[in-house]
Short mmCIF file of C-alpha atoms in Angstrom, two decimals:
data_model
loop_
_atom_site.label_atom_id
_atom_site.label_comp_id
_atom_site.label_asym_id
_atom_site.label_seq_id
_atom_site.Cartn_x
_atom_site.Cartn_y
_atom_site.Cartn_z
CA MET A 24 21.14 51.61 -2.24
CA ASN A 25 23.15 48.65 -3.56
CA SER A 26 21.90 45.07 -3.50
CA LEU A 27 24.10 44.17 -0.54
CA ALA A 28 22.69 46.96 1.56
CA PHE A 29 19.09 45.85 1.41
CA ALA A 30 17.13 42.83 0.26
CA SER A 31 13.52 41.82 0.70
CA ARG A 32 11.49 38.66 0.29
CA ARG A 33 7.78 39.24 -0.12
CA ARG A 34 5.97 36.69 -2.28
CA LEU A 35 2.33 36.69 -3.33
CA PRO A 36 0.43 34.01 -5.26
CA HIS A 37 0.07 35.41 -8.73
CA ALA A 38 -1.05 33.73 -11.98
CA GLY A 39 -0.17 30.28 -10.68
CA ASN A 40 3.34 31.35 -9.73
CA PHE A 41 5.21 33.54 -7.29
CA CYS A 42 6.16 37.15 -7.82
CA TRP A 43 8.46 39.43 -5.81
CA ARG A 44 6.89 42.21 -3.82
CA THR A 45 8.85 45.27 -2.81
CA ARG A 46 8.98 46.57 0.71
CA ASN A 47 6.94 49.61 -0.39
CA SER A 48 3.89 47.45 -1.22
CA TRP A 49 3.63 46.08 2.31
CA SER A 50 0.59 48.25 3.07
CA VAL A 51 -1.31 46.70 0.14
CA SER A 52 -1.58 43.32 1.84
CA ARG A 53 -2.61 44.92 5.10
CA SER A 54 -5.59 46.62 3.46
CA SER A 55 -6.62 43.95 0.94
CA ILE A 56 -5.91 40.59 2.58
CA THR A 57 -4.92 39.48 6.06
CA LEU A 58 -1.52 37.89 6.42
CA ARG A 59 -3.11 34.74 7.78
CA ARG A 60 -5.20 34.37 4.60
CA LEU A 61 -2.14 35.22 2.55
CA ARG A 62 -0.27 32.34 4.15
CA VAL A 63 -3.09 29.90 3.37
CA ALA A 64 -3.26 31.13 -0.22
CA ILE A 65 0.45 30.63 -0.71
CA GLN A 66 0.27 27.12 0.75
CA GLN A 67 -2.51 26.25 -1.72
CA SER A 68 -0.58 27.70 -4.63
CA ALA A 69 2.54 25.78 -3.62
CA ARG A 70 0.66 22.49 -3.66
CA GLU A 71 -0.52 23.16 -7.20
CA LEU A 72 2.98 23.73 -8.55
CA SER A 73 4.73 20.45 -9.33
CA ASN A 74 7.98 22.12 -10.37
CA ILE A 75 8.52 24.12 -7.19
CA ASP A 76 11.29 22.81 -4.87
CA ILE A 77 10.27 24.93 -1.88
CA PHE A 78 7.37 24.78 0.51
CA CYS A 79 6.29 28.33 1.22
CA ILE A 80 4.55 29.54 4.34
CA GLY A 81 3.52 33.14 3.86
CA ARG A 82 6.62 35.03 2.88
CA ARG A 83 8.97 32.41 4.35
CA ASN A 84 10.57 29.44 2.64
CA TYR A 85 11.41 26.14 4.34
CA ALA A 86 13.31 23.78 2.08
CA THR A 87 11.95 20.25 1.59
CA GLU A 88 14.38 19.48 -1.24
CA ALA A 89 17.78 20.77 -2.24
CA VAL A 90 17.63 24.43 -3.21
CA GLU A 91 20.27 26.24 -5.23
CA VAL A 92 21.82 28.84 -2.95
CA GLN A 93 25.24 30.39 -2.49
CA THR A 94 28.06 28.02 -1.51
CA GLY A 95 29.75 29.98 1.28
CA PHE A 96 28.19 30.74 4.65
CA GLY A 97 29.40 31.91 8.02
CA GLN A 98 28.17 28.76 9.75
CA PRO A 99 27.38 25.15 8.78
CA THR A 100 24.42 24.52 6.47
CA HIS A 101 23.05 21.33 4.98
CA GLU A 102 24.58 22.29 1.63
CA THR A 103 28.08 22.77 3.05
CA ARG A 104 28.07 20.29 6.00
CA PRO A 105 25.56 17.52 5.23
CA HIS A 106 27.27 15.31 7.83
CA MET A 107 26.21 17.83 10.50
CA LEU A 108 22.81 19.08 9.34
CA LYS A 109 19.85 17.32 7.78
CA GLN A 110 17.77 18.87 5.03
CA GLY A 111 15.69 21.71 6.49
CA GLU A 112 17.79 22.16 9.64
CA LEU A 113 19.39 25.51 10.43
CA THR A 114 21.28 24.13 13.43
CA PRO A 115 21.76 20.50 14.49
CA GLY A 116 18.35 19.00 15.22
CA ILE A 117 16.44 22.30 14.86
CA THR A 118 14.66 23.11 11.59
CA ALA A 119 14.01 26.46 9.96
CA LEU A 120 10.31 25.83 10.59
CA GLU A 121 10.90 25.51 14.33
CA TYR A 122 12.76 28.82 14.40
CA HIS A 123 9.79 30.37 12.61
CA LEU A 124 7.39 28.91 15.18
CA ARG A 125 9.52 30.35 18.00
CA ARG A 126 9.19 33.81 16.50
CA ALA A 127 5.47 33.23 16.04
CA ARG A 128 5.11 32.28 19.72
CA LEU A 129 6.99 35.44 20.67
CA ILE A 130 4.72 37.76 18.72
CA GLU A 131 1.67 36.11 20.28
CA LYS A 132 2.84 37.69 23.52
CA LEU A 133 3.38 41.15 22.01
CA PRO A 134 0.74 43.77 21.17
CA VAL A 135 -0.04 44.80 17.59
CA GLY A 136 2.18 47.67 16.52
CA SER A 137 5.19 46.52 18.54
CA ALA A 138 8.73 45.53 17.60
CA ALA A 139 11.26 43.35 19.42
CA ILE A 140 14.92 44.28 18.90
CA LEU A 141 17.70 41.81 19.66
CA VAL A 142 21.40 42.50 19.36
CA GLY A 143 23.82 39.67 18.60
CA ASN A 144 27.17 39.38 20.30
CA GLU A 145 30.43 40.69 18.90
CA ILE A 146 33.86 39.07 18.85
CA LYS A 147 35.84 39.77 22.02
CA TYR A 148 39.60 40.10 21.93
CA ARG A 149 42.17 38.73 24.36
CA SER A 150 44.86 41.09 23.09
CA GLY A 151 45.69 42.67 19.78
CA ALA A 152 44.28 40.54 16.98
CA VAL A 153 43.94 37.42 19.18
CA PHE A 154 40.25 36.78 19.85
CA TYR A 155 38.17 34.57 22.10
CA GLU A 156 35.95 31.92 20.56
CA PHE A 157 32.70 33.56 19.47
CA HIS A 158 29.53 32.78 21.41
CA GLN A 159 26.20 34.15 20.24
CA ASN A 160 23.65 35.94 22.43
CA PRO A 161 21.42 32.96 23.42
CA ASP A 162 18.13 34.87 23.04
CA PHE A 163 19.21 36.04 19.58
CA PHE A 164 20.29 32.51 18.65
CA TYR A 165 17.04 31.01 19.96
CA LEU A 166 14.91 33.14 17.66
CA THR A 167 17.11 33.10 14.54
CA GLY A 168 19.63 30.24 14.56
CA PHE A 169 22.12 32.80 13.25
CA ASN A 170 25.58 32.25 14.73
CA GLU A 171 27.72 35.05 13.31
CA PRO A 172 28.92 38.22 15.03
CA LEU A 173 27.75 41.77 14.34
CA ALA A 174 24.08 41.14 13.69
CA VAL A 175 20.79 42.66 14.81
CA THR A 176 17.31 41.25 14.33
CA VAL A 177 13.98 43.02 14.60
CA ILE A 178 10.69 41.16 14.80
CA GLU A 179 7.72 43.43 14.08
CA LYS A 180 4.06 42.72 14.71
CA PRO A 181 2.19 45.00 12.30
CA VAL A 182 -1.08 43.02 12.45
CA GLU A 183 -2.54 40.23 14.53
CA ASP A 184 -1.29 36.67 13.89
CA ASP A 185 1.81 37.49 11.85
CA TYR A 186 5.17 39.20 11.97
CA VAL A 187 7.87 40.77 9.82
CA PHE A 188 11.36 39.38 10.39
CA HIS A 189 14.27 41.76 9.74
CA MET A 190 17.94 40.82 9.88
CA PHE A 191 20.90 43.18 9.69
CA VAL A 192 24.18 41.36 9.10
CA GLN A 193 27.66 41.78 7.71
CA PRO A 194 27.59 41.75 3.89
CA LYS A 195 29.65 39.47 1.69
CA ASP A 196 33.18 40.84 1.30
CA GLU A 197 35.72 38.93 -0.78
CA LYS A 198 38.77 40.57 0.77
CA LYS A 199 37.69 40.02 4.39
CA GLU A 200 36.39 36.54 3.68
CA LEU A 201 39.79 35.62 2.27
CA TRP A 202 41.18 36.10 5.78
CA GLU A 203 38.22 35.32 8.03
CA GLY A 204 36.30 32.71 6.07
CA PRO A 205 32.86 32.93 4.42
CA ARG A 206 30.01 35.12 5.61
CA THR A 207 26.35 34.39 5.09
CA GLY A 208 25.69 37.92 3.91
CA VAL A 209 22.50 39.86 3.31
CA GLN A 210 21.03 37.63 0.62
CA GLY A 211 21.94 34.55 2.65
CA ALA A 212 19.98 35.94 5.58
CA ILE A 213 16.92 35.74 3.33
CA ASP A 214 17.69 32.53 1.45
CA VAL A 215 18.83 30.50 4.46
CA PHE A 216 17.44 32.17 7.58
CA ASN A 217 14.12 33.22 6.05
CA ALA A 218 14.32 36.89 6.89
CA ASP A 219 11.54 38.90 5.29
CA GLU A 220 13.86 41.86 4.95
CA ALA A 221 17.62 42.00 5.38
CA GLY A 222 20.16 44.78 5.35
CA ASP A 223 23.82 45.63 5.75
CA ILE A 224 24.62 46.13 9.45
CA ALA A 225 26.63 49.21 8.49
CA HIS A 226 23.38 50.94 7.46
CA ILE A 227 21.33 49.83 10.45
CA ARG A 228 20.68 53.37 11.65
CA ASN A 229 18.69 54.11 8.50
CA PHE A 230 16.63 50.92 8.76
CA LEU A 231 15.97 51.11 12.50
CA GLY A 232 14.89 54.73 12.39
CA LYS A 233 11.90 53.83 10.21
CA ILE A 234 10.99 50.80 12.31
CA ILE A 235 11.15 52.77 15.54
CA GLN A 236 9.09 55.57 14.07
CA ARG A 237 6.19 53.28 13.12
CA SER A 238 6.24 51.13 16.29
CA ASN A 239 4.02 51.91 19.24
CA THR A 240 5.96 49.72 21.68
CA LEU A 241 9.58 48.59 21.57
CA TYR A 242 10.86 45.51 23.39
CA LEU A 243 14.56 45.93 23.99
CA ASP A 244 17.06 44.89 26.64
CA ILE A 245 19.36 47.67 27.74
CA PRO A 246 22.87 46.39 28.59
CA SER A 247 24.16 46.70 32.11
CA SER A 248 26.61 49.51 32.77
CA PRO A 249 30.37 48.85 32.58
CA SER A 250 32.11 47.62 35.70
CA HIS A 251 33.29 50.15 38.24
CA VAL A 252 36.91 49.69 37.19
CA SER A 253 36.34 49.83 33.42
CA SER A 254 34.09 52.87 33.68
CA PHE A 255 36.81 54.68 35.65
CA PHE A 256 39.39 54.15 32.91
CA THR A 257 37.13 54.45 29.83
CA PRO A 258 35.97 57.90 28.70
CA ALA A 259 32.20 58.12 28.51
CA ALA A 260 32.37 59.19 24.86
CA LYS A 261 33.96 55.84 23.95
CA ARG A 262 31.46 53.65 25.77
CA ALA A 263 28.74 53.88 23.12
CA THR A 264 27.05 50.58 22.27
CA THR A 265 24.50 49.55 19.69
CA GLU A 266 21.83 49.69 22.36
CA SER A 267 22.77 53.17 23.51
CA SER A 268 22.64 54.34 19.90
CA ILE A 269 19.16 52.84 19.64
CA LEU A 270 18.16 54.76 22.75
CA GLU A 271 19.38 57.95 21.11
CA MET A 272 17.29 57.14 18.04
CA ILE A 273 14.23 56.40 20.17
CA LYS A 274 14.65 59.71 21.96
CA ALA A 275 14.94 61.50 18.61
CA THR A 276 11.52 60.13 17.55
CA GLY A 277 9.92 61.73 20.57
CA LYS A 278 8.86 58.42 22.12
CA LYS A 279 8.84 58.27 25.88
CA ALA A 280 10.47 55.77 28.21
CA ASN A 281 7.22 53.87 28.72
CA HIS A 282 7.35 52.87 25.06
CA ILE A 283 10.34 50.64 25.89
CA LYS A 284 9.73 47.33 27.65
CA PRO A 285 12.10 44.48 28.60
CA LEU A 286 12.28 41.54 26.22
CA THR A 287 14.43 39.05 28.12
CA PRO A 288 11.71 37.77 30.53
CA ILE A 289 9.38 37.04 27.60
CA VAL A 290 12.00 35.18 25.55
CA GLN A 291 13.33 33.24 28.53
CA ASP A 292 9.83 32.14 29.47
CA LEU A 293 9.61 30.64 25.96
CA ARG A 294 13.10 29.16 26.19
CA SER A 295 12.36 27.44 29.50
CA VAL A 296 9.87 25.06 27.82
CA LYS A 297 11.76 22.85 25.39
CA SER A 298 10.25 21.38 22.24
CA GLU A 299 10.53 17.73 21.30
CA ALA A 300 13.39 18.65 18.95
CA GLU A 301 15.21 20.50 21.72
CA PHE A 302 14.78 17.51 24.00
CA MET A 303 16.38 15.26 21.37
CA VAL A 304 19.31 17.66 20.98
CA MET A 305 19.81 17.87 24.76
CA ARG A 306 19.54 14.10 25.08
CA GLU A 307 22.34 13.80 22.51
CA ALA A 308 24.48 16.28 24.45
CA GLY A 309 23.83 14.25 27.60
CA ARG A 310 24.55 10.94 25.87
CA ILE A 311 27.89 12.09 24.45
CA SER A 312 28.94 13.77 27.69
CA GLY A 313 27.84 10.86 29.87
CA ARG A 314 29.77 8.31 27.84
CA ALA A 315 32.89 10.48 27.92
CA ILE A 316 32.72 10.80 31.70
CA THR A 317 32.19 7.05 32.21
CA LYS A 318 35.20 6.31 30.01
CA ALA A 319 37.28 8.73 32.11
CA TYR A 320 36.73 6.64 35.26
CA GLY A 321 39.34 4.05 34.34
CA LYS A 322 42.04 6.23 32.79
CA ARG A 323 44.05 6.74 35.99
CA PHE A 324 45.11 10.31 35.37
CA THR A 325 47.75 11.74 37.69
CA LYS A 326 47.00 15.41 36.98
CA GLU A 327 43.80 17.44 36.95
CA ALA A 328 44.95 19.08 33.71
CA ASP A 329 45.21 15.71 31.96
CA LEU A 330 41.70 14.69 32.99
CA SER A 331 40.38 18.09 31.89
CA ALA A 332 42.09 17.72 28.50
CA TYR A 333 40.69 14.20 28.09
CA LEU A 334 37.12 15.37 28.73
CA ASP A 335 37.53 18.18 26.18
CA TYR A 336 38.81 15.63 23.65
CA ALA A 337 36.14 13.02 24.44
CA PHE A 338 33.28 15.51 24.15
CA LYS A 339 34.48 16.66 20.73
CA ILE A 340 35.41 13.24 19.35
CA GLY A 341 32.00 12.01 20.50
CA GLY A 342 30.21 14.62 18.40
CA CYS A 343 29.91 17.78 20.51
CA GLU A 344 31.05 21.11 19.08
CA LYS A 345 32.95 22.02 22.24
CA PRO A 346 32.69 21.93 26.03
CA GLY A 347 29.61 23.73 27.27
CA TYR A 348 31.58 25.66 29.91
CA VAL A 349 34.89 25.76 31.76
CA PRO A 350 34.92 22.44 33.65
CA VAL A 351 35.60 21.73 37.30
CA VAL A 352 38.26 19.01 37.71
CA ALA A 353 39.03 18.96 41.40
CA GLY A 354 41.12 16.35 43.16
CA GLY A 355 41.04 15.83 46.92
CA LYS A 356 40.44 19.00 48.95
CA ASN A 357 40.11 21.09 45.80
CA ALA A 358 36.60 19.67 45.51
CA LEU A 359 35.62 21.82 48.51
CA GLY A 360 35.69 24.80 46.13
CA ILE A 361 32.35 24.45 44.38
CA HIS A 362 33.45 26.35 41.26
CA TYR A 363 37.14 25.40 41.36
CA THR A 364 38.39 25.69 37.76
CA ARG A 365 42.18 26.04 38.02
CA ASN A 366 42.49 22.34 37.23
CA ASP A 367 46.27 22.38 37.70
CA ASP A 368 46.92 20.15 40.73
CA LEU A 369 47.99 16.53 41.10
CA LEU A 370 45.55 13.65 41.57
CA ILE A 371 46.58 11.60 44.61
CA ASP A 372 45.98 7.87 45.06
CA GLY A 373 43.45 7.28 47.84
CA GLU A 374 41.61 10.58 47.29
CA MET A 375 38.56 11.34 45.14
CA VAL A 376 38.22 13.57 42.10
CA LEU A 377 35.11 15.64 41.42
CA ILE A 378 34.30 16.79 37.91
CA ASP A 379 31.57 19.17 36.72
CA ALA A 380 31.59 19.15 32.93
CA GLY A 381 29.46 18.77 29.83
CA GLY A 382 29.66 19.04 26.08
CA GLN A 383 27.70 21.40 23.86
CA TYR A 384 25.71 19.99 20.96
CA GLY A 385 23.68 22.18 18.61
CA GLY A 386 24.21 25.09 21.00
CA TYR A 387 22.69 23.17 23.95
CA SER A 388 24.87 22.11 26.87
CA ALA A 389 24.92 19.12 29.14
CA ASP A 390 25.86 19.78 32.78
CA ILE A 391 27.01 16.69 34.68
CA SER A 392 28.84 16.27 37.99
CA ARG A 393 30.41 13.04 39.15
CA ALA A 394 32.95 12.07 41.82
CA TRP A 395 34.97 8.87 41.97
CA PRO A 396 38.02 7.42 43.73
CA ILE A 397 41.23 8.15 41.85
CA ASN A 398 42.47 4.59 42.32
CA GLY A 399 39.10 3.11 41.31
CA LYS A 400 38.03 1.79 44.72
CA PHE A 401 35.94 3.68 47.32
CA THR A 402 37.13 3.72 50.93
CA ASP A 403 34.40 3.11 53.50
CA PRO A 404 33.93 6.83 54.38
CA GLN A 405 33.96 7.78 50.70
CA ARG A 406 31.36 5.14 49.90
CA ASP A 407 29.10 6.07 52.80
CA LEU A 408 29.09 9.76 51.95
CA TYR A 409 28.74 9.11 48.22
CA GLN A 410 25.77 6.78 48.75
CA ALA A 411 24.07 9.30 51.03
CA ILE A 412 24.35 11.99 48.35
CA LEU A 413 23.20 9.58 45.64
CA ASN A 414 20.13 8.69 47.70
CA VAL A 415 19.23 12.38 48.00
CA GLU A 416 19.78 12.94 44.28
CA LYS A 417 17.55 10.04 43.23
CA ALA A 418 14.82 11.13 45.65
CA CYS A 419 14.92 14.68 44.25
CA ILE A 420 14.78 13.48 40.64
CA LYS A 421 11.46 11.78 41.44
CA LEU A 422 10.11 15.21 42.43
CA CYS A 423 10.82 16.73 39.01
CA THR A 424 7.15 17.02 38.07
CA PRO A 425 4.69 19.91 37.66
CA SER A 426 3.65 19.35 41.27
CA TYR A 427 6.95 20.87 42.47
CA SER A 428 9.07 23.94 41.92
CA LEU A 429 12.85 24.20 42.11
CA GLU A 430 12.38 25.90 45.46
CA SER A 431 10.26 23.08 46.90
CA ILE A 432 12.69 20.45 45.56
CA HIS A 433 15.57 22.30 47.23
CA ARG A 434 13.75 22.40 50.56
CA ALA A 435 13.09 18.67 50.21
CA SER A 436 16.79 18.03 49.49
CA VAL A 437 17.75 19.69 52.79
CA GLU A 438 15.32 17.47 54.66
CA TYR A 439 16.60 14.37 52.86
CA PHE A 440 20.19 15.28 53.72
CA ALA A 441 19.38 15.70 57.40
CA VAL A 442 18.22 12.07 57.46
CA GLU A 443 20.90 10.58 55.19
CA LEU A 444 23.81 12.27 56.99
CA ARG A 445 22.48 11.22 60.37
CA ASN A 446 22.36 7.63 59.11
CA ILE A 447 26.12 7.66 58.38
CA GLY A 448 27.09 9.38 61.64
CA LEU A 449 27.37 12.89 60.23
CA SER A 450 24.72 14.55 62.37
CA THR A 451 24.75 18.33 62.14
CA SER A 452 22.55 21.33 62.78
CA MET A 453 20.35 22.62 59.99
CA HIS A 454 22.37 25.84 60.02
CA ASP A 455 25.70 24.05 59.51
CA LEU A 456 24.14 21.77 56.90
CA GLN A 457 22.98 24.66 54.74
CA SER A 458 25.83 27.10 55.31
CA ILE A 459 28.84 24.72 55.35
CA LEU A 460 28.14 21.19 54.14
CA TYR A 461 25.54 21.97 51.47
CA PRO A 462 25.84 25.69 50.67
CA HIS A 463 24.52 25.70 47.10
CA TYR A 464 21.13 25.26 45.46
CA ILE A 465 19.68 21.96 44.25
CA GLY A 466 19.67 22.95 40.58
CA HIS A 467 18.80 25.33 37.77
CA HIS A 468 17.28 25.40 34.30
CA LEU A 469 19.46 24.09 31.47
CA GLY A 470 19.48 24.77 27.74
CA LEU A 471 21.31 27.23 25.50
CA ASP A 472 22.86 28.58 28.69
CA VAL A 473 24.28 26.32 31.37
CA HIS A 474 22.38 28.37 33.93
CA ASP A 475 19.45 28.84 31.59
CA CYS A 476 16.57 31.30 31.91
CA PRO A 477 17.53 32.96 35.24
CA THR A 478 14.52 35.28 35.00
CA VAL A 479 12.18 32.30 35.52
CA SER A 480 11.31 32.20 39.21
CA ARG A 481 12.54 29.26 41.28
CA ARG A 482 9.16 29.33 42.99
CA SER A 483 7.23 28.73 39.78
CA PRO A 484 5.91 25.17 39.42
CA LEU A 485 7.82 23.10 36.88
CA LYS A 486 6.22 22.72 33.45
CA SER A 487 6.24 19.88 30.99
CA GLY A 488 9.16 20.64 28.70
CA ASN A 489 11.43 22.13 31.39
CA VAL A 490 14.97 20.78 31.61
CA ILE A 491 16.65 21.26 34.97
CA THR A 492 19.69 20.00 36.83
CA ILE A 493 19.53 18.11 40.10
CA GLU A 494 22.90 18.43 41.85
CA PRO A 495 23.08 17.78 45.59
CA GLY A 496 26.54 17.82 47.13
CA ILE A 497 28.33 17.65 50.46
CA TYR A 498 31.68 19.35 51.17
CA VAL A 499 33.29 18.50 54.52
CA PRO A 500 35.98 21.01 55.51
CA ALA A 501 39.26 19.62 56.83
CA GLY A 502 40.21 20.34 60.42
CA ASP A 503 36.67 21.16 61.58
CA ASP A 504 35.92 19.20 64.77
CA ARG A 505 32.17 19.62 64.27
CA PHE A 506 32.38 16.81 61.72
CA PRO A 507 33.84 13.27 61.96
CA ARG A 508 37.53 13.19 61.06
CA HIS A 509 37.20 10.38 58.51
CA PHE A 510 35.04 12.64 56.31
CA TRP A 511 37.42 15.61 56.41
CA GLY A 512 38.43 17.02 53.04
CA ILE A 513 35.90 15.05 51.00
CA GLY A 514 33.79 16.94 48.46
CA ILE A 515 31.20 15.08 46.41
CA ARG A 516 28.51 16.36 44.04
CA ILE A 517 26.28 14.20 41.85
CA GLU A 518 24.45 16.07 39.09
CA ASP A 519 22.10 14.92 36.36
CA ASN A 520 20.01 16.67 33.71
CA VAL A 521 16.28 16.02 33.98
CA PHE A 522 13.60 16.63 31.35
CA VAL A 523 9.99 16.94 32.52
CA ASP A 524 8.20 15.04 29.75
CA ARG A 525 4.76 15.72 28.28
CA ASP A 526 3.17 13.41 30.85
CA GLY A 527 4.83 15.37 33.65
CA LEU A 528 7.34 12.61 34.44
CA PRO A 529 11.13 13.04 34.82
CA ILE A 530 13.51 11.69 32.18
CA VAL A 531 17.24 11.76 32.94
CA THR A 532 19.15 12.76 29.79
CA SER A 533 22.59 12.21 31.36
CA VAL A 534 21.93 8.61 32.32
CA GLU A 535 25.02 7.26 30.50
CA ALA A 536 27.30 8.80 33.11
CA ALA A 537 27.54 5.88 35.56
CA LYS A 538 26.73 6.80 39.16
CA GLU A 539 25.83 3.71 41.21
CA VAL A 540 28.76 2.66 43.40
CA ILE A 541 28.97 -0.78 41.83
CA ASP A 542 28.80 0.68 38.31
CA VAL A 543 31.46 3.31 39.00
CA GLU A 544 33.89 0.74 40.40
CA ALA A 545 33.13 -1.68 37.59
CA ALA A 546 33.74 1.01 34.97
CA CYS A 547 37.06 1.87 36.60
CA GLN A 548 38.22 -1.75 36.51
CA ARG A 549 36.71 -2.69 33.14
CA LEU A 550 38.47 0.10 31.29
CA LEU A 551 41.81 -0.97 32.74
CA GLU A 552 41.54 -4.48 31.31
#
């Protein structure tokens, strides 16, 4: 097998230096020395070597100084984009060591003799050779930091307290890279992403067969079936996926269905609790997004499309990679559509505009909703309804502690709304409140996905480290005599991103998006001067 097809990093302390160990000698360490002791021994050896530029933990290297590696990669690195990444970071704000610790926390939850298999996303095409922007499988990204298509990772737990990290990626290819740009390649997966073993994705069947054979339990997420329409038009023989091929391989080994267990709930439980580094990244996403939204207040756009384009520009010029999702930019009655994303109507003087938008930084998205008068000055009904919603939002943010769950905060928001709406003359039944005026939920987890970690129950108490949205809103339909006429056609949602800190207290990471009535109006006028 050529060098691009397979590579392995296994280092042992030897004669005051490091030596390479082949994949075939793996069983030696299992019988002679535990991997935990091996890691300690390597740390001690590393401290004794004054001429070594790398701090080694077990078989894995985490750079503390510049290390000579290849110059072309399929994503930013410190060596190629020092303005984006600090030394030791694999992605903005997140170090190689943190990615290692994530994998370590995962294997703590898995039994000895198991393997977790994660499949990265592939490029999707609009038509012909025209493709959509690539977006990595968030679970895969969370555990690896690898942001290139056509990749598979396997994390094995052969013994207690350690793991073997495999990556299967596209190899270096001069001809394809001439057209598509650099790839990280097999050796780069080891040198940069700290894989213990790496291989060419084209030969994955050979590698996986051996891993499956020696694993007692496999953690793997089977993809959902194609849609009813696509399955009708696509022959079954052409619907094969990487996962279905893996299932065929598992069947060939004689393993039964109970050897396969779902991985997503385990990974998403880990993802739901953010580290200090993740909090800093999400705070930066919130800061950039909040400032962009506040600046938009005074621009006096006449079209939804122009405001949408400005937010896209402002997020990127502020430092975000891209918008975190397709934004809502809804003027007037369009705001009654909670997920209105056409963004192609006019903005009319005297009406309000509602936006739901956020930038993505380091893979993590902000998610902010604001509503403001298009001409910069609230009418009395607009102000009354806006203030009522703001009061509910601020009361719910105070509940973002481990004493509450998302479900209990939502129930509280309904009760708060019943009081606030009655105070402004918008009395309504609880049924109409929840089915018409306030038909959506109070919030959701936030992180690598905008609606992050959906497998985490809404009824579970919040934990320190959770990041959630709080987004109450009221949408008054036009022409409905059950509600006062002066509120007809107004849709307002106020949404912030809230981190539950280590003391169990809420910290708003989107605070730079102005939301007090006086601040919104002042921002509108100040930016016009």
